[in-house]
mmCIF file of C-alpha atoms and ligand atoms in Angstrom:
data_model
loop_
_atom_site.group_PDB
_atom_site.id
_atom_site.type_symbol
_atom_site.label_atom_id
_atom_site.label_comp_id
_atom_site.label_asym_id
_atom_site.label_seq_id
_atom_site.Cartn_x
_atom_site.Cartn_y
_atom_site.Cartn_z
ATOM 1 C CA MET A 1 0.000 0.000 0.000
ATOM 2 C CA LEU A 2 1.465 3.330 -1.076
ATOM 3 C CA ILE A 3 1.911 6.163 1.393
ATOM 4 C CA ILE A 4 1.078 9.585 -0.049
ATOM 5 C CA ALA A 5 2.817 12.528 1.626
ATOM 6 C CA PRO A 6 1.967 15.984 0.222
ATOM 7 C CA SER A 7 4.764 18.514 0.720
ATOM 8 C CA ILE A 8 3.264 21.616 2.314
ATOM 9 C CA LEU A 9 6.174 23.654 0.966
ATOM 10 C CA SER A 10 3.860 24.216 -2.025
ATOM 11 C CA SER A 11 0.997 25.465 0.149
ATOM 12 C CA ASP A 12 0.128 29.156 0.209
ATOM 13 C CA PHE A 13 1.327 29.739 3.786
ATOM 14 C CA TYR A 14 -1.527 32.134 4.455
ATOM 15 C CA ASP A 15 -3.696 28.984 4.379
ATOM 16 C CA LEU A 16 -1.200 26.503 5.842
ATOM 17 C CA GLY A 17 -3.466 25.001 8.508
ATOM 18 C CA LYS A 18 -6.444 24.805 6.168
ATOM 19 C CA ASP A 19 -4.287 23.201 3.448
ATOM 20 C CA CYS A 20 -3.036 20.503 5.852
ATOM 21 C CA GLU A 21 -6.598 19.692 6.918
ATOM 22 C CA ASP A 22 -7.678 19.682 3.285
ATOM 23 C CA VAL A 23 -5.060 17.221 1.983
ATOM 24 C CA LEU A 24 -5.733 14.893 4.917
ATOM 25 C CA LYS A 25 -9.459 15.031 4.201
ATOM 26 C CA CYS A 26 -8.643 14.268 0.549
ATOM 27 C CA GLY A 27 -6.846 11.055 1.515
ATOM 28 C CA ALA A 28 -3.210 12.010 2.229
ATOM 29 C CA ASP A 29 -1.452 9.665 4.658
ATOM 30 C CA TRP A 30 1.355 11.902 5.915
ATOM 31 C CA ILE A 31 2.240 15.596 5.961
ATOM 32 C CA HIS A 32 5.724 16.132 4.478
ATOM 33 C CA PHE A 33 7.339 19.060 6.306
ATOM 34 C CA ASP A 34 10.405 20.512 4.523
ATOM 35 C CA VAL A 35 12.843 22.345 6.799
ATOM 36 C CA MET A 36 15.634 24.362 5.106
ATOM 37 C CA ASP A 37 18.337 26.371 6.834
ATOM 38 C CA GLY A 38 19.918 28.309 3.939
ATOM 39 C CA HIS A 39 23.197 26.407 4.521
ATOM 40 C CA LEU A 40 22.729 22.793 3.482
ATOM 41 C CA VAL A 41 20.407 24.019 0.725
ATOM 42 C CA PRO A 42 20.105 27.494 -0.827
ATOM 43 C CA ASN A 43 16.689 28.355 0.614
ATOM 44 C CA ILE A 44 15.012 28.971 3.983
ATOM 45 C CA SER A 45 11.552 27.563 4.708
ATOM 46 C CA PHE A 46 9.980 27.023 8.136
ATOM 47 C CA GLY A 47 10.881 25.282 11.369
ATOM 48 C CA VAL A 48 9.982 24.281 14.918
ATOM 49 C CA PRO A 49 7.269 26.842 15.872
ATOM 50 C CA ILE A 50 5.277 26.216 12.685
ATOM 51 C CA LEU A 51 5.375 22.448 13.236
ATOM 52 C CA GLU A 52 4.274 22.962 16.830
ATOM 53 C CA SER A 53 1.304 25.129 15.825
ATOM 54 C CA LEU A 54 0.166 22.596 13.230
ATOM 55 C CA SER A 55 0.634 19.473 15.334
ATOM 56 C CA LYS A 56 -1.237 20.963 18.315
ATOM 57 C CA LYS A 57 -4.352 21.509 16.229
ATOM 58 C CA ILE A 58 -4.131 18.884 13.470
ATOM 59 C CA ASP A 59 -3.748 15.200 14.198
ATOM 60 C CA ALA A 60 -1.485 13.781 11.472
ATOM 61 C CA PHE A 61 1.718 11.867 10.864
ATOM 62 C CA TYR A 62 4.366 14.588 10.512
ATOM 63 C CA ASP A 63 7.172 13.452 8.204
ATOM 64 C CA VAL A 64 9.923 16.014 8.808
ATOM 65 C CA HIS A 65 12.591 16.337 6.094
ATOM 66 C CA LEU A 66 15.510 18.234 7.626
ATOM 67 C CA MET A 67 17.602 19.970 4.976
ATOM 68 C CA ILE A 68 19.843 21.503 7.619
ATOM 69 C CA THR A 69 23.550 21.407 8.458
ATOM 70 C CA ASP A 70 23.248 20.175 12.052
ATOM 71 C CA PRO A 71 20.209 17.893 12.398
ATOM 72 C CA LEU A 72 21.493 16.279 15.602
ATOM 73 C CA PHE A 73 21.239 19.574 17.461
ATOM 74 C CA TYR A 74 17.570 20.022 16.473
ATOM 75 C CA VAL A 75 16.163 16.494 17.007
ATOM 76 C CA ASP A 76 14.925 17.327 20.499
ATOM 77 C CA SER A 77 13.109 20.494 19.378
ATOM 78 C CA PHE A 78 11.410 18.833 16.411
ATOM 79 C CA ALA A 79 10.463 15.815 18.531
ATOM 80 C CA LYS A 80 8.847 18.091 21.128
ATOM 81 C CA ALA A 81 7.109 20.043 18.366
ATOM 82 C CA GLY A 82 5.296 16.918 17.152
ATOM 83 C CA ALA A 83 7.462 15.185 14.537
ATOM 84 C CA ASP A 84 6.625 11.500 13.958
ATOM 85 C CA MET A 85 9.541 10.824 11.640
ATOM 86 C CA ILE A 86 12.765 12.733 11.086
ATOM 87 C CA THR A 87 14.764 12.333 7.874
ATOM 88 C CA PHE A 88 18.227 13.881 7.683
ATOM 89 C CA HIS A 89 20.856 14.272 4.971
ATOM 90 C CA ILE A 90 24.045 12.217 4.837
ATOM 91 C CA GLU A 91 25.710 15.444 3.582
ATOM 92 C CA SER A 92 24.951 17.192 6.892
ATOM 93 C CA GLU A 93 27.690 17.758 9.464
ATOM 94 C CA SER A 94 26.110 15.689 12.266
ATOM 95 C CA ASP A 95 27.453 12.242 13.116
ATOM 96 C CA PRO A 96 24.974 9.889 11.393
ATOM 97 C CA TYR A 97 25.149 7.162 14.059
ATOM 98 C CA MET A 98 24.513 9.628 16.877
ATOM 99 C CA THR A 99 21.714 11.280 14.922
ATOM 100 C CA ILE A 100 19.986 7.935 14.296
ATOM 101 C CA GLU A 101 20.230 7.054 17.999
ATOM 102 C CA GLU A 102 18.979 10.462 19.077
ATOM 103 C CA ILE A 103 15.909 10.229 16.820
ATOM 104 C CA LYS A 104 15.166 6.658 17.948
ATOM 105 C CA SER A 105 15.527 7.590 21.618
ATOM 106 C CA ARG A 106 12.595 10.008 21.167
ATOM 107 C CA GLY A 107 10.467 7.134 19.849
ATOM 108 C CA LEU A 108 10.372 8.551 16.327
ATOM 109 C CA LYS A 109 10.916 6.838 13.010
ATOM 110 C CA VAL A 110 14.247 7.574 11.293
ATOM 111 C CA GLY A 111 14.870 8.359 7.653
ATOM 112 C CA MET A 112 18.086 9.164 5.810
ATOM 113 C CA THR A 113 18.476 10.893 2.492
ATOM 114 C CA LEU A 114 21.007 12.131 -0.035
ATOM 115 C CA LYS A 115 21.323 14.807 -2.687
ATOM 116 C CA PRO A 116 21.229 13.753 -6.359
ATOM 117 C CA GLY A 117 25.024 14.044 -6.695
ATOM 118 C CA THR A 118 25.778 11.750 -3.733
ATOM 119 C CA ASP A 119 26.464 8.073 -4.414
ATOM 120 C CA ILE A 120 23.867 5.674 -2.997
ATOM 121 C CA LYS A 121 26.695 3.522 -1.555
ATOM 122 C CA HIS A 122 26.951 6.027 1.305
ATOM 123 C CA LEU A 123 23.460 5.075 2.568
ATOM 124 C CA ILE A 124 23.680 1.298 2.101
ATOM 125 C CA PRO A 125 25.381 0.625 5.487
ATOM 126 C CA PHE A 126 22.601 2.458 7.348
ATOM 127 C CA VAL A 127 19.580 0.656 5.864
ATOM 128 C CA GLU A 128 19.415 -1.984 8.578
ATOM 129 C CA MET A 129 19.411 0.679 11.326
ATOM 130 C CA ILE A 130 16.661 2.930 9.991
ATOM 131 C CA ASP A 131 13.020 2.938 8.843
ATOM 132 C CA MET A 132 13.245 4.781 5.534
ATOM 133 C CA VAL A 133 15.551 5.987 2.776
ATOM 134 C CA LEU A 134 14.468 9.089 0.892
ATOM 135 C CA ILE A 135 15.720 9.325 -2.690
ATOM 136 C CA MET A 136 15.821 12.960 -3.844
ATOM 137 C CA THR A 137 14.856 13.304 -7.497
ATOM 138 C CA VAL A 138 15.554 17.079 -7.625
ATOM 139 C CA GLU A 139 18.272 19.225 -6.053
ATOM 140 C CA PRO A 140 16.793 19.898 -2.602
ATOM 141 C CA GLY A 141 15.771 23.483 -1.914
ATOM 142 C CA PHE A 142 12.757 24.295 -4.041
ATOM 143 C CA GLY A 143 9.428 22.832 -5.069
ATOM 144 C CA GLY A 144 8.284 22.732 -8.683
ATOM 145 C CA GLN A 145 11.479 21.385 -10.308
ATOM 146 C CA SER A 146 11.693 18.656 -12.961
ATOM 147 C CA PHE A 147 12.053 15.006 -12.003
ATOM 148 C CA MET A 148 15.550 13.529 -12.518
ATOM 149 C CA GLY A 149 15.053 10.125 -14.153
ATOM 150 C CA ASP A 150 18.694 9.199 -13.681
ATOM 151 C CA MET A 151 17.987 8.757 -9.943
ATOM 152 C CA LEU A 152 15.805 5.667 -10.598
ATOM 153 C CA PRO A 153 18.685 3.151 -10.164
ATOM 154 C CA LYS A 154 19.185 4.459 -6.600
ATOM 155 C CA ILE A 155 15.656 3.296 -5.746
ATOM 156 C CA SER A 156 16.207 -0.198 -7.103
ATOM 157 C CA ALA A 157 19.600 -0.440 -5.369
ATOM 158 C CA ILE A 158 18.017 0.287 -1.977
ATOM 159 C CA ARG A 159 15.061 -2.035 -2.637
ATOM 160 C CA LYS A 160 17.441 -4.841 -3.617
ATOM 161 C CA HIS A 161 19.547 -4.303 -0.505
ATOM 162 C CA ALA A 162 16.522 -4.146 1.827
ATOM 163 C CA ASP A 163 15.168 -7.361 0.281
ATOM 164 C CA SER A 164 18.523 -9.058 0.807
ATOM 165 C CA LEU A 165 18.240 -8.156 4.499
ATOM 166 C CA GLY A 166 14.695 -9.564 4.653
ATOM 167 C CA MET A 167 13.277 -6.051 5.169
ATOM 168 C CA LYS A 168 10.335 -6.529 2.831
ATOM 169 C CA ASP A 169 8.325 -3.540 4.013
ATOM 170 C CA PHE A 170 11.264 -1.133 4.193
ATOM 171 C CA LEU A 171 10.137 2.392 3.333
ATOM 172 C CA ILE A 172 11.609 4.037 0.236
ATOM 173 C CA GLN A 173 10.383 7.568 -0.237
ATOM 174 C CA VAL A 174 10.852 9.637 -3.366
ATOM 175 C CA ASP A 175 10.739 13.445 -3.313
ATOM 176 C CA GLY A 176 10.977 15.901 -6.207
ATOM 177 C CA GLY A 177 8.997 16.264 -9.413
ATOM 178 C CA ILE A 178 6.502 13.536 -8.550
ATOM 179 C CA ASP A 179 3.265 13.554 -10.532
ATOM 180 C CA GLU A 180 0.923 10.890 -11.947
ATOM 181 C CA ASN A 181 3.526 9.856 -14.583
ATOM 182 C CA THR A 182 6.769 9.915 -12.598
ATOM 183 C CA ALA A 183 4.981 8.168 -9.698
ATOM 184 C CA LYS A 184 4.604 5.062 -11.852
ATOM 185 C CA LEU A 185 8.326 5.049 -12.702
ATOM 186 C CA VAL A 186 9.440 5.223 -9.081
ATOM 187 C CA VAL A 187 6.893 2.698 -7.797
ATOM 188 C CA LYS A 188 8.082 0.252 -10.448
ATOM 189 C CA GLU A 189 11.611 0.499 -9.009
ATOM 190 C CA GLY A 190 10.364 -0.210 -5.484
ATOM 191 C CA ALA A 191 9.323 3.121 -3.946
ATOM 192 C CA ASN A 192 6.388 2.972 -1.521
ATOM 193 C CA VAL A 193 6.216 6.551 -0.160
ATOM 194 C CA LEU A 194 5.499 9.406 -2.578
ATOM 195 C CA VAL A 195 6.102 13.070 -1.739
ATOM 196 C CA ALA A 196 4.422 15.584 -4.023
ATOM 197 C CA GLY A 197 4.232 19.334 -3.586
ATOM 198 C CA SER A 198 3.405 21.401 -6.663
ATOM 199 C CA TYR A 199 1.472 18.540 -8.295
ATOM 200 C CA VAL A 200 -0.947 18.241 -5.354
ATOM 201 C CA PHE A 201 -1.369 21.930 -4.596
ATOM 202 C CA LYS A 202 -2.026 23.065 -8.156
ATOM 203 C CA TYR A 203 -5.402 21.310 -8.015
ATOM 204 C CA GLU A 204 -8.409 22.963 -6.394
ATOM 205 C CA ASP A 205 -9.749 19.508 -5.529
ATOM 206 C CA ARG A 206 -6.764 17.642 -4.038
ATOM 207 C CA LYS A 207 -8.608 14.318 -4.094
ATOM 208 C CA ILE A 208 -7.796 14.183 -7.824
ATOM 209 C CA PRO A 209 -3.957 14.223 -7.606
ATOM 210 C CA ILE A 210 -3.912 12.133 -4.425
ATOM 211 C CA ASN A 211 -6.048 9.412 -6.038
ATOM 212 C CA LYS A 212 -3.955 9.538 -9.204
ATOM 213 C CA LEU A 213 -0.760 9.084 -7.186
ATOM 214 C CA ARG A 214 -2.300 6.208 -5.281
ATOM 215 C CA SER A 215 -3.234 4.458 -8.515
ATOM 216 C CA ALA A 216 0.451 4.408 -9.597
ATOM 217 C CA GLU A 217 0.566 1.062 -7.816
ATOM 218 C CA THR A 218 -2.439 -0.519 -9.497
ATOM 219 C CA ASP A 219 -1.435 0.729 -12.966
ATOM 220 C CA LEU A 220 1.857 -1.213 -12.918
HETATM 221 C C1 DX5 B 1 12.576 19.961 -2.215
HETATM 222 C C2 DX5 B 1 11.656 19.413 -1.165
HETATM 223 C C3 DX5 B 1 10.453 18.776 -1.719
HETATM 224 C C4 DX5 B 1 9.608 19.668 -2.578
HETATM 225 C C5 DX5 B 1 8.879 18.835 -3.571
HETATM 226 O O1 DX5 B 1 13.723 20.399 -1.634
HETATM 227 O O2 DX5 B 1 12.317 18.450 -0.368
HETATM 228 O O3 DX5 B 1 9.682 18.134 -0.715
HETATM 229 O O4 DX5 B 1 8.701 20.439 -1.862
HETATM 230 O O5 DX5 B 1 8.165 19.645 -4.433
HETATM 231 P P1 DX5 B 1 7.686 19.156 -5.852
HETATM 232 O O6 DX5 B 1 6.791 17.984 -5.627
HETATM 233 O O7 DX5 B 1 6.972 20.347 -6.388
HETATM 234 O O8 DX5 B 1 8.916 18.798 -6.628
HETATM 235 ZN ZN1 ZN B 2 11.152 17.109 1.045
#
């Protein structure tokens, strides 16, 4: 069963709370929350207080994608603010083993991710310690970019490795340029969590894109 996680980076922030409620009502499984610090990626988005305001009022699974230089330092704050999963970049400056332990010690799920230019071999050793790998299919920093098809082999490499470890239900998330067409390509390679920002939010009725993404599995 696919997990659909709209990225609220593409919301009009004037309506952020309403947009979260709306996508959940339209069938979204998770809220993908993109945090950018202007260092690890060339953009600044939102952080702890916004997550706290949302999670206090809206019951959801908050999938927090930290595009920040020192994720380890912020795990505690995001955990207290209502994160359910924290995904951090292997290119960050935090020790990955300590960061994984810190996230787990808060009872949260752990994800790790990498930029398009980083070799997938750097994440392979961590698969057995974590819940999810996120494959970035755009340069992280902005919504609305084009899907990079040359990232597809990274998905199959992780799926193959997880299968070899007997981790059949291991989560592989894909983020960047996902729409009804690219969703099929990534699901075919073994992805089971789809992030979509601009594709979901461009529709007035978000049931339409969410259902189309979900059908990527049945159309295979
Ligand atoms: C990019 C973010 C994505 C982004 C996806 O740095 O991690 O989550 O919002 O947006 P779309 O789906 O428009 O590519
Ligand atoms: Zn993201």
